[in-house]
Amino acid sequence: MNSFGRLFRLNIFGESHGELIGITLDGVPPGIPLTLNDFKTDIERRKPTQKGTTARTEDDMPEIVSGVFKDYTTGAPLTILFKNKNVRSDDYSEIAQFFRPGHTDFVAYKKYKGFNDVRGGGHFSGRLTLVLVAAGVVAKKIIKPIAITTKIVEVGGSSDIETAISRALEQNDSVGGVVECVAENMPISLGEPFFDSLESLLAHAVFAIPAIKGIEFGSGFELARMYGSEANDVFIDRQGHTLTNHSGGIHGGISNGNPLVFRVAVKPTSSIGVAQKTFHFKNEQMESVLIQGRHDACIALRVPVVLEAVTACVLADALLMTKAYDSNNAQD
Amino acid sequence: MNSFGRLFRLNIFGESHGELIGITLDGVPPGIPLTLNDFKTDIERRKPTQKGTTARTEDDMPEIVSGVFKDYTTGAPLTILFKNKNVRSDDYSEIAQFFRPGHTDFVAYKKYKGFNDVRGGGHFSGRLTLVLVAAGVVAKKIIKPIAITTKIVEVGGSSDIETAISRALEQNDSVGGVVECVAENMPISLGEPFFDSLESLLAHAVFAIPAIKGIEFGSGFELARMYGSEANDVFIDRQGHTLTNHSGGIHGGISNGNPLVFRVAVKPTSSIGVAQKTFHFKNEQMESVLIQGRHDACIALRVPVVLEAVTACVLADALLMTKAYDSNNAQD
Amino acid sequence: MNSFGRLFRLNIFGESHGELIGITLDGVPPGIPLTLNDFKTDIERRKPTQKGTTARTEDDMPEIVSGVFKDYTTGAPLTILFKNKNVRSDDYSEIAQFFRPGHTDFVAYKKYKGFNDVRGGGHFSGRLTLVLVAAGVVAKKIIKPIAITTKIVEVGGSSDIETAISRALEQNDSVGGVVECVAENMPISLGEPFFDSLESLLAHAVFAIPAIKGIEFGSGFELARMYGSEANDVFIDRQGHTLTNHSGGIHGGISNGNPLVFRVAVKPTSSIGVAQKTFHFKNEQMESVLIQGRHDACIALRVPVVLEAVTACVLADALLMTKAYDSNNAQD
Amino acid sequence: MNSFGRLFRLNIFGESHGELIGITLDGVPPGIPLTLNDFKTDIERRKPTQKGTTARTEDDMPEIVSGVFKDYTTGAPLTILFKNKNVRSDDYSEIAQFFRPGHTDFVAYKKYKGFNDVRGGGHFSGRLTLVLVAAGVVAKKIIKPIAITTKIVEVGGSSDIETAISRALEQNDSVGGVVECVAENMPISLGEPFFDSLESLLAHAVFAIPAIKGIEFGSGFELARMYGSEANDVFIDRQGHTLTNHSGGIHGGISNGNPLVFRVAVKPTSSIGVAQKTFHFKNEQMESVLIQGRHDACIALRVPVVLEAVTACVLADALLMTKAYDSNNAQD
């Protein structure tokens, strides 16, 4: 089921090597100015221009096919498409012979009983993060003045990111990383107690990004090592500002007005340029395989703009939820 | 919005010091044997009998008030209630004067405009994890033969758990911890690509447990420090078993049949027995306050059975989803 | 799945002869004054005091067990329980021998594989409409100043309602009826195009009321017999008031500010005091059976207050939805 | 919010005069054979070839852009697009001066604060029923061997349909009608008690079709005129077959294995070729207006294939739900 959100709702579709990929946004308020220009920056940021990412040459031009009229959102479902121009005509028959380590080949084959689109990972492809980025562009307009920033804080366990990537590249290997996300100008009240805690909603969306295997809010796992007297964030004024922000701006699942802070762990790209062992079905034994094709040395480099996007989508949804109950409904 | 799940659906209600707390389970298949006896073990496990937890003397006897007939589930909504016998008649007027550091007082006051039930944390109380445990008892029956176990792997940064807790107790302080959850006998195919990835669903549910601030699957944050050649789990047979399990049993958001493994970070209890600073509204300045009342020195000690419970609920839901599509629907 | 609504959400539970029946309302805005007194009028209106309904002696006293603090809603899930005091200890073994015509015995047995609670219809019982009435009391406060009224417009095809019921009573038979619902002071904009049209939402909720087999909005089935020149409602002012109201206050699925008007068809009570034929399993042939126990001669008499209630719930949900998008979200 | 369904989920998008309209189906089981050929018959049936409908010349060729691989469904979201070739470049400035009687102009303007796409009804257009028909093609494959048929039973109050339409055409007027839907080979158990009763789900979907203003199941409004002794369907065998089918194959919200039968009331097309009065904003008075453009004399003629489609979608969803709980989950 490929949808997410209650009031700002994302529905994604498409496969890596199909005709196109797309997203439908349901619940976009009417009257938001939106043109193709708005997408440029974020789409560029996702592109593989950095060292450590590789070139799939795509124009990645969005087409808005519904929900916008005369450069304003209409309130109707907003659909954005991206054509897949660079469709490889590879031979995928090998896939029937062994499953690539770390890849989705195996689970996709099992779950969909062999009917899944095997070309380039099909619907599981990281290419679909492109439509998440597009959704983020719209969401960011809804959540203003909340401002989200992300940065890569660690690659291969080191903060010297360039060096760590170079080392992986030299070995035809890949390497993991940690990305931090911060949202400033946060309103108080986003999120709900228990099941729709802001942490629950953010984590739900964040784990939709391929390759993410961990998330921590505020001081996260470090909190597990602290005393309460260290961990408690002290309120310093009537507005709820705190001296420290170990909680990452969330108390009891609700945003407390301090900056939202969280970090995610990104695993190394599964596709690597070195031989790996795996079970070969036909030969019925372990064999060494070298998987062809380009790969990103560090998929974490592409995560920041995607992470911003899903964060913006979650905050937009939570914000609309808050507005629903905020008005003065109480009457006798 | 206090509900969770698509086909096995939880709805919780109640406040710490209200008349009762409860949960309604929607989507329980008919014909599952269920008696009050089934709840005993898990409810006992949640109780504060260990050093480092404190005694709120509650019988915690579940009452099944709907959905069970002649000791079998009927398929109708299954509601379980727990009376709150030990209702304190404390004076909560102090709460209007300052917000306790690390507590939900502030956000609850803001979000609900002062109408929230302030007694003992109201609906935000950790007491509501009791109904999650009850839900877990039912869910565990649905997911058989999947078997979930949990253990505390770290307290205050140390694996010597007893010592770490003693040290916190001596200081009237609290301390955080890390809890690990493992599910064996996992079927292949649970979870969906992208928004309903198994990681997304589990993280969503896990962050509904108060005090949890981080989650990592498989090798988690350690993966961010690895090379792809180390991180990739090598398939060793036709059934998809892997040599290592860095992915924690999930590839592309889908269970791969290997054990599901994840860890959560639990922050220290916010309530501590030492003086803390906070902003005092009436006096309009920072003041030192000592908050009365018992507290758990290490709330992480209570997390394992709750973590098992929400994990069982997520797996039950995912399993029912899989059954829906599993049957031979394909026809021409 | 026994829940309904997106932002004002109902979850019902309980069986006719279980310990209690109840409802949890999720999404009630905080700060609404609410006491047990508020429920009296509507609960009384549902009671079988009229000729044509029969006495199940129940106090029907609601207990609010969560979500209200100091007589105001808190914003947390609001649960209302009704104890079932008048639990019959009938022998239900007969049910295994034949299925009562018009009753849910058969489908319940099949759907739940014999595990359903057979006592008094179990979860299918009309008694659960009591919790809908309770939900309606809360919803009516949210939707003010919208005012909903209902009336029985026809019983047994006649507008002389008393006579029609007397005739049915004389024959130990039951009879159907038509109930009309009107909501005045409607805001413009409730409902969505297509799947969440106001007609869709209302019909969805209305068909949750047992015994309802038809619904028509505005002139309804009469519209199918009209020309467009007759059917089109002519706008007479800038505010969208119309000369006629054949559309029942809904255009394109959206409320247009004119009164919401719809009618429902209520079938005769299935339980009647005359012998009926049905297939007897043990004897493997058609047999004449006389089903014991009291019955309402005209269940339609109880429908008005229930119909008001579900209508109020749908409007409350739609109103909260509208508020979410109404604020000035549009920014560049 | 333009989505519907729990396990077989429809998301529609597009505007009458935008670039394209489309639908994403989530929850399509993998392995269903599907080619463009499968859509031909139903798309043809919706076309305006009959007397009483008018020609918008569209090829209406579906494009399947995701979710199908090598002519089988993959289990991933299935998106079908229809290009809008025949885009009129009309002047819509008139719309700002008055609202057309019976049309969505007014509510769309109010709900979306003037940002709605006004061209040809925008997202409210009946053209979007085309994507519902496409969804129905897929749904019909899932629900086999259930077979759905529809027929027009009445136009303008008469069963002589041709004559009634001719009469409307002669007057440049439009006329309403009644359409009946029957599903044979129904399994027992579809639907849930209360909120997801089969009547609730079907009515919800059916009222998503523009111009439908009433629905009745089985004998519907006629039941309101009957005695219980007439209305009760007598069981005649162990399989639950009944002598009569006044309930339309649904008892207590659950399908009982007898044919599903319901009828819908379709109002006359709002666009007519005769002058109508409406309030003119600029002139601030009632004025007579003649609205240009082609129109269907009887929109009911186009409803049957759309009604079949949404019925198939609801049944597919209900069937998948049933499969989820059907398996032998009960274990101790």
mmCIF file of N, CA and C in Angstrom, chain A residues 154-158 175-179 211 213 264-268 298 300, chain B residues 219-227 231:
data_model
loop_
_atom_site.group_PDB
_atom_site.id
_atom_site.type_symbol
_atom_site.label_atom_id
_atom_site.label_comp_id
_atom_site.label_asym_id
_atom_site.label_seq_id
_atom_site.Cartn_x
_atom_site.Cartn_y
_atom_site.Cartn_z
ATOM 1 N N GLU A 154 28.441 12.270 8.940
ATOM 2 C CA GLU A 154 29.401 11.186 9.093
ATOM 3 C C GLU A 154 29.336 10.268 7.868
ATOM 4 N N VAL A 155 30.490 9.846 7.367
ATOM 5 C CA VAL A 155 30.538 8.800 6.336
ATOM 6 C C VAL A 155 31.561 7.770 6.765
ATOM 7 N N GLY A 156 31.192 6.527 6.749
ATOM 8 C CA GLY A 156 32.127 5.470 7.138
ATOM 9 C C GLY A 156 32.697 5.689 8.530
ATOM 10 N N GLY A 157 31.905 6.290 9.395
ATOM 11 C CA GLY A 157 32.341 6.500 10.772
ATOM 12 C C GLY A 157 33.221 7.719 10.964
ATOM 13 N N SER A 158 33.453 8.470 9.889
ATOM 14 C CA SER A 158 34.361 9.622 9.969
ATOM 15 C C SER A 158 33.631 10.896 9.561
ATOM 16 N N VAL A 175 30.020 2.776 0.942
ATOM 17 C CA VAL A 175 30.184 3.067 2.366
ATOM 18 C C VAL A 175 28.931 3.786 2.889
ATOM 19 N N GLY A 176 28.636 3.558 4.160
ATOM 20 C CA GLY A 176 27.438 4.150 4.764
ATOM 21 C C GLY A 176 27.677 5.528 5.337
ATOM 22 N N GLY A 177 26.623 6.135 5.893
ATOM 23 C CA GLY A 177 26.770 7.466 6.468
ATOM 24 C C GLY A 177 25.611 7.820 7.389
ATOM 25 N N VAL A 178 25.763 8.962 8.048
ATOM 26 C CA VAL A 178 24.718 9.460 8.948
ATOM 27 C C VAL A 178 24.300 10.845 8.482
ATOM 28 N N VAL A 179 23.007 11.075 8.397
ATOM 29 C CA VAL A 179 22.487 12.375 7.956
ATOM 30 C C VAL A 179 21.646 12.976 9.078
ATOM 31 N N ALA A 211 17.388 2.219 2.123
ATOM 32 C CA ALA A 211 18.743 2.204 2.702
ATOM 33 C C ALA A 211 18.831 2.795 4.102
ATOM 34 N N LYS A 213 18.368 2.591 7.974
ATOM 35 C CA LYS A 213 18.251 1.478 8.925
ATOM 36 C C LYS A 213 18.204 1.932 10.384
ATOM 37 N N VAL A 264 19.618 10.027 10.892
ATOM 38 C CA VAL A 264 19.318 8.707 10.336
ATOM 39 C C VAL A 264 20.601 8.008 9.913
ATOM 40 N N ALA A 265 20.581 6.678 10.053
ATOM 41 C CA ALA A 265 21.704 5.849 9.605
ATOM 42 C C ALA A 265 21.397 5.323 8.211
ATOM 43 N N VAL A 266 22.333 5.565 7.288
ATOM 44 C CA VAL A 266 22.166 5.094 5.907
ATOM 45 C C VAL A 266 23.167 3.985 5.659
ATOM 46 N N LYS A 267 22.696 2.846 5.227
ATOM 47 C CA LYS A 267 23.607 1.725 4.986
ATOM 48 C C LYS A 267 24.377 1.954 3.687
ATOM 49 N N PRO A 268 25.460 1.231 3.489
ATOM 50 C CA PRO A 268 26.188 1.379 2.216
ATOM 51 C C PRO A 268 25.328 0.865 1.063
ATOM 52 N N CYS A 298 28.353 6.078 -2.220
ATOM 53 C CA CYS A 298 27.764 6.446 -0.928
ATOM 54 C C CYS A 298 26.368 7.014 -1.138
ATOM 55 N N ALA A 300 24.274 7.700 0.908
ATOM 56 C CA ALA A 300 23.952 8.721 1.915
ATOM 57 C C ALA A 300 24.043 10.134 1.339
ATOM 58 N N SER B 219 22.151 -4.093 12.109
ATOM 59 C CA SER B 219 23.326 -3.409 12.638
ATOM 60 C C SER B 219 23.133 -1.902 12.730
ATOM 61 N N GLY B 220 22.033 -1.401 12.237
ATOM 62 C CA GLY B 220 21.613 -0.019 12.445
ATOM 63 C C GLY B 220 22.671 1.033 12.212
ATOM 64 N N PHE B 221 22.928 1.857 13.237
ATOM 65 C CA PHE B 221 23.890 2.947 13.075
ATOM 66 C C PHE B 221 25.290 2.430 12.769
ATOM 67 N N GLU B 222 25.556 1.183 13.156
ATOM 68 C CA GLU B 222 26.858 0.589 12.843
ATOM 69 C C GLU B 222 27.015 0.418 11.327
ATOM 70 N N LEU B 223 25.882 0.195 10.627
ATOM 71 C CA LEU B 223 25.912 0.067 9.164
ATOM 72 C C LEU B 223 26.437 1.336 8.498
ATOM 73 N N ALA B 224 26.184 2.459 9.130
ATOM 74 C CA ALA B 224 26.631 3.737 8.580
ATOM 75 C C ALA B 224 28.151 3.840 8.593
ATOM 76 N N ARG B 225 28.755 2.946 9.339
ATOM 77 C CA ARG B 225 30.223 2.961 9.450
ATOM 78 C C ARG B 225 30.882 1.856 8.641
ATOM 79 N N MET B 226 30.070 1.052 7.944
ATOM 80 C CA MET B 226 30.612 -0.108 7.219
ATOM 81 C C MET B 226 30.777 0.160 5.731
ATOM 82 N N TYR B 227 31.575 -0.725 5.099
ATOM 83 C CA TYR B 227 31.638 -0.801 3.647
ATOM 84 C C TYR B 227 30.526 -1.733 3.166
ATOM 85 N N ALA B 231 28.698 -5.054 4.743
ATOM 86 C CA ALA B 231 27.314 -4.901 5.184
ATOM 87 C C ALA B 231 26.351 -5.856 4.477
#
